[in-house]
Amino acid sequence: MSHSRAKHRVAIVAGCRTPFAKSGTSLSHKSAVDLACLAVVELINRSNLDCTNVSQMFFGQVVASPLAPNLAREVSLLPQFPRTIPAITVNAACASANQAIVLGHDQIVQGQADVVVAGGAESLSDIPILHSKRLSQMLVKMSRSKTALEKAKLISSFQPRDVLPITPTISEPSTGETMGEAAERMAKVNGISREDQDRFALRSHRLAAAAMRNGKFATDIAPLLEQGAQGPVVTDNGIRPDTSLEGLARLEPVFDKKHGTVTAGTSSPLTDGAGAVLLMSEEKAISLGYEPLAFVKSYSFVAIDPGDQSLMGPAFAIPQALERAGVAWSEIGLVEMHEAFAAQVLSNINAIESKQWAQDNLGAAERIGEVDWENLNPMGGSIALGHPFGATGARMTLMLATEMKRRDVQFGLLTTCAQGGMGFAMILERS
Amino acid sequence: MTAITRRTIDDVDWLELDVPGRPVNVIDGSVRSELKELIEQSASDSGVKAIVLVSRKPDNFMAGADVEEFAKLKTRAEALTLVEDGQNLINRFETIGKPIVAAIHGACLGGGLEAALACTTRIGTDHKATRFQFPEVRIGILPAAGGCQRLPRLVGLRSALEMILTGRTHSSKRAAKIRLIDDLVHPAILESVALETARKLIDGWRPKRPRFRPEMVAIDKNQFARKAVLARARTKTLEKTAGNYPAPLAAIDAIGHGLQYGIEAGLAHEAAAFSELAINDGSKNLVRLFFDGTALKKAYGPSDGYPEPRKTSNVGVVGSGFMGSAIAGVVAARAVAEARLRDISVDRLVSGLDAARSIVDSRQEKGALSKHESRYRTFLVSGGVDWAGFGRADLVIEAATEDLETKRAIIPEIESNTKAECVIASNTSTLLIRDIADAATEPHRFLGMHFFSPVEKMNLVEVVPHENTERWVISAAAGFVRSLGKTAVVVADSPGFWVNRILAPYLREAWILLESGADPLELDKEMIEFGFPVGPVTLLDEVGLDVVLESSHALGEAYGERMSPRASLSRLVGDGRLGRKSGRGLFEYRKDKKKRIDKSSMELICDQDSPPPNRTSERLVYAMLNEAAAAFAEGVVGSARDGDMGAILGFGFPPFRGGPLRYIDRIGLSEVIKTLKELSEEFGQRFEPVTNLKQMAELDTKFHQQQL
């Protein structure tokens, strides 16, 4: 490992992800740790990695299991690795894997590590079920009570509703607004029509289906090769090649049944999956004989008031990342944007293309740029592929880097919104 | 140099064992007399009130008596002197009038365990190295320094029988459960707890052992129940050993005798039984095998001078069929190495990966792996339809279908997908390695490895170098086999290698006997009585008649008439009667699992013209012995040791007979030649004694230089 003060350029050498499966379907019997291990074992094999080279691991996970709170460490304890690899799990909501990758990136830049495995995992089939605060308090008191009378008193105060399970929801603790409600509000404020949203969802499914058909995902996917009750899982199961505008139009709005436009069809589904990328310093990659997919040029994390348009993070993060990279919007040959909701994607695109928005929000004279639809999510996005919160960032990084190499694109951009009004953007470059 | 140090601290004597020049504390004559002297010193020293017995070896308490010592025993009187010497020493533990604490960390075996049993109390560490075992019956003797007396009194008859008759290892946790040890502690506090315990013992405290455990009252102290339990143990043992192994029966008797007539009578009984067993051939052979097995674990080639094997931590397996997946499974379960399976069919790959992972799971079910370890080890198994991951392999085992052209096509593919220092092996039982090797671009790193089925159970692998295999490749392969907990025997690249070659004439003779109307059940029974784990007819059905036919084509071509396939075998295979796997063969396979002869198969085999079967046992055994002599003369194995070990581990040649070559030595060459000549005259040329035997008889030499 190099400890020199010189900054190191970080290469994305390889990556792997599990198939993405709608929660409660073909991967529901696997924990997030299992999924992460599956992706990493396959990554090791496909990249012919000598595991003793790995210096650190970072993983993202949003809904952690209380039984394995540090998922990354569970992965780094795979018998393939030396038992001495520090590993950290992070939570930055839907940008968790991005955060994990960025942490690995920073360690390499600073010369603190030269080979990092980074990614994320989520099992929304295997989430902790909470119970009421009253019950928690009662149980704690019970364990501390000394006399039978005290215990009896506590038991007598018990009410059946205390054991009703509470499923954690994906909402803003600060405002109580769910992500879907936020998207619904953004659709209204930004005038995103139901038809445009349906059209965008259709596009996501069609492009994803075409990419799958053309074998573009096969190189990224670590299949689950078990017979079990479900049989082997080889492909993503959220993609619907046969979906139609008519079909999408028939769906009821979910978050505002009366005046709303956001439906299940224009939202990313709850999904199980994991993904990981292999990061190396450029020098290390060369010395080990790897030909990197792409290099990290810059990145940016932003946060805005979640009380405003909380999913507008990308429009704020993109100009910052571009500026840090010294790259113009027009030079970006490929964009990978997280599709939490069609309404959120289209709101952000409106902002990117609006001079007024740039003036009002960035204090810039000009708009960020014009979106080239040919190069935006050309293989579909989270609406079709699914969205395992902790893993999506790894999936996007891998897909962008792989496609940049295929198309021989000089600069690529990935961007995502995250709960809490957060936004992330990253610029990758080729050679 | 002394083996034991006596340190007196206040009123407690610490006897610290550290036998010089040995990795473990082996108790031979000189250690015994040293211990005796020190015990007497402690006994007569009025300042000493208690003794702690402890080891200074890492992870070993006492490995028991010196096996070398009783391998040399020639007469009953010698054996009796030896065992009485041991008994007197250990009995003294109980009579010195001062409490003794056994502070046990590491293996506590055989005589070491007997010493511990005579202590006032035993404290064991909760470390995985701490284990308790009576391995005696495995080498044809019985615990004879009071083990058969003190163990049942401490843990009860049933637990004692289980431990002594199986020779199975008990973890310290299990030992605590059956109350073999009184306390279970972390290694870090072993000595402080031992001291504390010694002090309590001085003050008159004694470990609490419930006097009336229900089981003990119901069985051990009840004459009728006890006799019934002993009789049942006897019947079960006889069933398992076909009466070939006297040691467990002697142990049952010694235990029963002691419980009936008291400990002294029991000790005398033990000693007498030991002196009988220790000098008989069965035990001598088992002891020799123990030494040979130990030596083979350090051998990485057919002779000395092979380099230390390189570590194999990543194994590629090509072909995820029955053999390939099982190999991948044992790689993960036993060697804790990565196993990457490749198969061009996804369906086969999935079932192969499942099979491999289930081998890991089965280790957990048996309690050999914790749930956590097992879960992680299953992640060592992965697979794909391409060559991904093969660049990381230290060893690739090709386990595709048994077809020369298929294998020849795969080897260059493996070569181009692996690093230059990766060893490549073909798993084959019937093909010649050189025929595959000449399709290789880099034949120096290629060799054969013959795994036996079922891989997870069979402890032998034949390692088959060809002319150009480099030495480091051979030792790497042998070292890998060792890491699976199996034994590697390096054999020459000739048809059938060693095991299948000497097995073939035996199975063929069984077939000829069936043709002449022999009763299959009777043939099986005779060979089980001889000491084989299964009879030849059952073995034919288990192996699969199609497999037998295919291999006899190859062997017949190479060795002529004595190996050639029988016409009636082709008839059965042609009729789809392939043995167990096809549901019908020589036996019927029905749901009730009762063994029934398949009469219609017998009709297809039976040749009315052939003479009625006689001298059946001799014919079966001598067909094998003659072939073993021939193969040995051709140098198929590097030594008689390897040949015998191969036959014992490869198809269960009776271990107490020492292996086919040792067995010939024992009968005597001239006697073997005489019998073969008689058989040849009566039943045909195939029994004509091979040249080698005749030459050896003339020179008056034997297969084994070292006799029993």
Tab-separated table of N, CA, C and O in Angstrom, chain A residues 6-57:
chain	number	residue	atom	x	y	z
A	6	ALA	N	0.882	11.943	-2.642
A	6	ALA	CA	0.295	12.176	-3.963
A	6	ALA	C	-1.092	11.553	-4.018
A	6	ALA	O	-1.344	10.509	-3.432
A	7	LYS	N	-2.012	12.201	-4.689
A	7	LYS	CA	-3.357	11.656	-4.791
A	7	LYS	C	-3.400	10.573	-5.861
A	7	LYS	O	-2.728	10.665	-6.871
A	8	HIS	N	-4.179	9.551	-5.566
A	8	HIS	CA	-4.255	8.432	-6.499
A	8	HIS	C	-5.574	8.486	-7.251
A	8	HIS	O	-6.608	8.793	-6.681
A	9	ARG	N	-5.498	8.137	-8.539
A	9	ARG	CA	-6.726	8.045	-9.310
A	9	ARG	C	-7.342	6.674	-9.033
A	9	ARG	O	-6.633	5.676	-8.902
A	10	VAL	N	-8.671	6.670	-8.942
A	10	VAL	CA	-9.348	5.427	-8.540
A	10	VAL	C	-10.030	4.766	-9.739
A	10	VAL	O	-10.828	5.395	-10.437
A	11	ALA	N	-9.688	3.491	-9.935
A	11	ALA	CA	-10.243	2.731	-11.058
A	11	ALA	C	-11.389	1.850	-10.584
A	11	ALA	O	-11.330	1.266	-9.509
A	12	ILE	N	-12.448	1.813	-11.407
A	12	ILE	CA	-13.494	0.800	-11.197
A	12	ILE	C	-13.096	-0.371	-12.078
A	12	ILE	O	-13.118	-0.286	-13.303
A	13	VAL	N	-12.655	-1.441	-11.429
A	13	VAL	CA	-12.037	-2.541	-12.159
A	13	VAL	C	-13.079	-3.552	-12.637
A	13	VAL	O	-13.009	-4.063	-13.742
A	14	ALA	N	-14.035	-3.833	-11.788
A	14	ALA	CA	-15.043	-4.847	-12.118
A	14	ALA	C	-16.206	-4.697	-11.151
A	14	ALA	O	-16.143	-3.905	-10.212
A	15	GLY	N	-17.234	-5.472	-11.395
A	15	GLY	CA	-18.374	-5.430	-10.484
A	15	GLY	C	-19.300	-6.592	-10.742
A	15	GLY	O	-19.209	-7.269	-11.771
A	16	CYS	N	-20.173	-6.829	-9.788
A	16	CYS	CA	-21.145	-7.910	-9.910
A	16	CYS	C	-22.355	-7.568	-9.062
A	16	CYS	O	-22.231	-6.908	-8.036
A	17	ARG	N	-23.503	-8.000	-9.521
A	17	ARG	CA	-24.681	-7.832	-8.675
A	17	ARG	C	-25.536	-9.073	-8.769
A	17	ARG	O	-25.438	-9.843	-9.727
A	18	THR	N	-26.382	-9.275	-7.755
A	18	THR	CA	-27.326	-10.390	-7.816
A	18	THR	C	-28.436	-9.993	-8.775
A	18	THR	O	-28.579	-8.809	-9.105
A	19	PRO	N	-29.224	-10.948	-9.213
A	19	PRO	CA	-30.448	-10.534	-9.893
A	19	PRO	C	-31.256	-9.691	-8.903
A	19	PRO	O	-31.161	-9.894	-7.693
A	20	PHE	N	-32.023	-8.718	-9.411
A	20	PHE	CA	-32.918	-7.937	-8.559
A	20	PHE	C	-34.300	-8.580	-8.633
A	20	PHE	O	-34.825	-8.807	-9.725
A	21	ALA	N	-34.841	-8.888	-7.460
A	21	ALA	CA	-36.142	-9.567	-7.433
A	21	ALA	C	-37.093	-8.802	-6.540
A	21	ALA	O	-36.711	-8.343	-5.460
A	22	LYS	N	-38.307	-8.647	-7.005
A	22	LYS	CA	-39.317	-7.968	-6.193
A	22	LYS	C	-39.416	-8.638	-4.837
A	22	LYS	O	-39.374	-9.869	-4.747
A	23	SER	N	-39.542	-7.818	-3.797
A	23	SER	CA	-39.589	-8.370	-2.442
A	23	SER	C	-40.707	-9.381	-2.314
A	23	SER	O	-41.785	-9.212	-2.890
A	24	GLY	N	-40.418	-10.432	-1.577
A	24	GLY	CA	-41.420	-11.472	-1.377
A	24	GLY	C	-41.459	-12.459	-2.528
A	24	GLY	O	-42.309	-13.336	-2.557
A	25	THR	N	-40.542	-12.335	-3.485
A	25	THR	CA	-40.524	-13.304	-4.586
A	25	THR	C	-39.272	-14.179	-4.507
A	25	THR	O	-38.937	-14.664	-3.439
A	26	SER	N	-38.571	-14.328	-5.615
A	26	SER	CA	-37.581	-15.407	-5.718
A	26	SER	C	-36.367	-15.305	-4.806
A	26	SER	O	-35.651	-16.286	-4.636
A	27	LEU	N	-36.091	-14.120	-4.237
A	27	LEU	CA	-34.943	-14.042	-3.329
A	27	LEU	C	-35.371	-13.845	-1.876
A	27	LEU	O	-34.557	-13.541	-1.015
A	28	SER	N	-36.662	-14.053	-1.616
A	28	SER	CA	-37.167	-13.717	-0.286
A	28	SER	C	-36.591	-14.602	0.811
A	28	SER	O	-36.613	-14.244	1.978
A	29	HIS	N	-36.041	-15.783	0.437
A	29	HIS	CA	-35.478	-16.671	1.463
A	29	HIS	C	-34.034	-16.323	1.805
A	29	HIS	O	-33.423	-16.975	2.643
A	30	LYS	N	-33.489	-15.303	1.152
A	30	LYS	CA	-32.092	-14.941	1.401
A	30	LYS	C	-32.015	-13.660	2.224
A	30	LYS	O	-32.797	-12.733	2.007
A	31	SER	N	-31.050	-13.612	3.137
A	31	SER	CA	-30.849	-12.386	3.893
A	31	SER	C	-29.995	-11.434	3.065
A	31	SER	O	-29.394	-11.830	2.059
A	32	ALA	N	-29.927	-10.180	3.479
A	32	ALA	CA	-29.102	-9.206	2.770
A	32	ALA	C	-27.641	-9.648	2.783
A	32	ALA	O	-26.918	-9.484	1.795
A	33	VAL	N	-27.202	-10.251	3.898
A	33	VAL	CA	-25.819	-10.734	3.975
A	33	VAL	C	-25.594	-11.825	2.932
A	33	VAL	O	-24.588	-11.824	2.211
A	34	ASP	N	-26.529	-12.749	2.833
A	34	ASP	CA	-26.410	-13.817	1.824
A	34	ASP	C	-26.268	-13.228	0.431
A	34	ASP	O	-25.452	-13.672	-0.375
A	35	LEU	N	-27.114	-12.227	0.147
A	35	LEU	CA	-27.101	-11.632	-1.195
A	35	LEU	C	-25.773	-10.934	-1.457
A	35	LEU	O	-25.193	-11.062	-2.540
A	36	ALA	N	-25.280	-10.203	-0.456
A	36	ALA	CA	-24.005	-9.514	-0.623
A	36	ALA	C	-22.879	-10.526	-0.844
A	36	ALA	O	-22.013	-10.333	-1.697
A	37	CYS	N	-22.906	-11.623	-0.078
A	37	CYS	CA	-21.873	-12.649	-0.227
A	37	CYS	C	-21.919	-13.276	-1.620
A	37	CYS	O	-20.884	-13.503	-2.240
A	38	LEU	N	-23.128	-13.517	-2.091
A	38	LEU	CA	-23.278	-14.086	-3.439
A	38	LEU	C	-22.632	-13.183	-4.480
A	38	LEU	O	-21.864	-13.628	-5.336
A	39	ALA	N	-22.928	-11.885	-4.396
A	39	ALA	CA	-22.373	-10.938	-5.371
A	39	ALA	C	-20.854	-10.875	-5.264
A	39	ALA	O	-20.146	-10.856	-6.273
A	40	VAL	N	-20.350	-10.874	-4.037
A	40	VAL	CA	-18.910	-10.703	-3.850
A	40	VAL	C	-18.138	-11.963	-4.262
A	40	VAL	O	-17.086	-11.870	-4.900
A	41	VAL	N	-18.667	-13.136	-3.944
A	41	VAL	CA	-17.981	-14.375	-4.355
A	41	VAL	C	-17.869	-14.413	-5.878
A	41	VAL	O	-16.826	-14.759	-6.436
A	42	GLU	N	-18.941	-14.025	-6.538
A	42	GLU	CA	-18.901	-14.048	-7.999
A	42	GLU	C	-17.968	-12.959	-8.534
A	42	GLU	O	-17.249	-13.171	-9.519
A	43	LEU	N	-17.962	-11.815	-7.885
A	43	LEU	CA	-17.049	-10.732	-8.273
A	43	LEU	C	-15.594	-11.200	-8.191
A	43	LEU	O	-14.798	-10.979	-9.108
A	44	ILE	N	-15.277	-11.876	-7.093
A	44	ILE	CA	-13.914	-12.401	-6.907
A	44	ILE	C	-13.540	-13.305	-8.072
A	44	ILE	O	-12.460	-13.205	-8.647
A	45	ASN	N	-14.464	-14.209	-8.417
A	45	ASN	CA	-14.152	-15.186	-9.447
A	45	ASN	C	-14.074	-14.561	-10.828
A	45	ASN	O	-13.174	-14.854	-11.591
A	46	ARG	N	-15.022	-13.679	-11.132
A	46	ARG	CA	-15.017	-13.094	-12.475
A	46	ARG	C	-13.853	-12.145	-12.676
A	46	ARG	O	-13.403	-11.927	-13.797
A	47	SER	N	-13.379	-11.544	-11.572
A	47	SER	CA	-12.269	-10.616	-11.728
A	47	SER	C	-10.934	-11.291	-11.423
A	47	SER	O	-9.901	-10.634	-11.395
A	48	ASN	N	-10.973	-12.622	-11.196
A	48	ASN	CA	-9.740	-13.348	-10.862
A	48	ASN	C	-8.958	-12.640	-9.764
A	48	ASN	O	-7.741	-12.462	-9.855
A	49	LEU	N	-9.677	-12.257	-8.733
A	49	LEU	CA	-9.062	-11.445	-7.683
A	49	LEU	C	-8.262	-12.305	-6.712
A	49	LEU	O	-8.721	-13.346	-6.255
A	50	ASP	N	-7.072	-11.849	-6.407
A	50	ASP	CA	-6.311	-12.439	-5.314
A	50	ASP	C	-6.786	-11.737	-4.038
A	50	ASP	O	-6.490	-10.561	-3.805
A	51	CYS	N	-7.554	-12.452	-3.229
A	51	CYS	CA	-8.275	-11.829	-2.112
A	51	CYS	C	-7.358	-11.229	-1.066
A	51	CYS	O	-7.779	-10.385	-0.276
A	52	THR	N	-6.104	-11.659	-1.029
A	52	THR	CA	-5.201	-11.108	-0.020
A	52	THR	C	-4.859	-9.649	-0.330
A	52	THR	O	-4.320	-8.945	0.508
A	53	ASN	N	-5.175	-9.201	-1.543
A	53	ASN	CA	-4.891	-7.806	-1.905
A	53	ASN	C	-5.892	-6.808	-1.341
A	53	ASN	O	-5.631	-5.608	-1.327
A	54	VAL	N	-7.064	-7.301	-0.923
A	54	VAL	CA	-8.125	-6.376	-0.525
A	54	VAL	C	-7.766	-5.697	0.800
A	54	VAL	O	-7.424	-6.368	1.773
A	55	SER	N	-7.820	-4.366	0.833
A	55	SER	CA	-7.454	-3.691	2.079
A	55	SER	C	-8.658	-3.222	2.894
A	55	SER	O	-8.556	-3.111	4.107
A	56	GLN	N	-9.775	-2.914	2.273
A	56	GLN	CA	-10.943	-2.497	3.050
A	56	GLN	C	-12.227	-2.834	2.296
A	56	GLN	O	-12.216	-3.050	1.093
A	57	MET	N	-13.323	-2.834	3.048
A	57	MET	CA	-14.635	-3.037	2.417
A	57	MET	C	-15.640	-2.047	2.979
A	57	MET	O	-15.601	-1.725	4.170
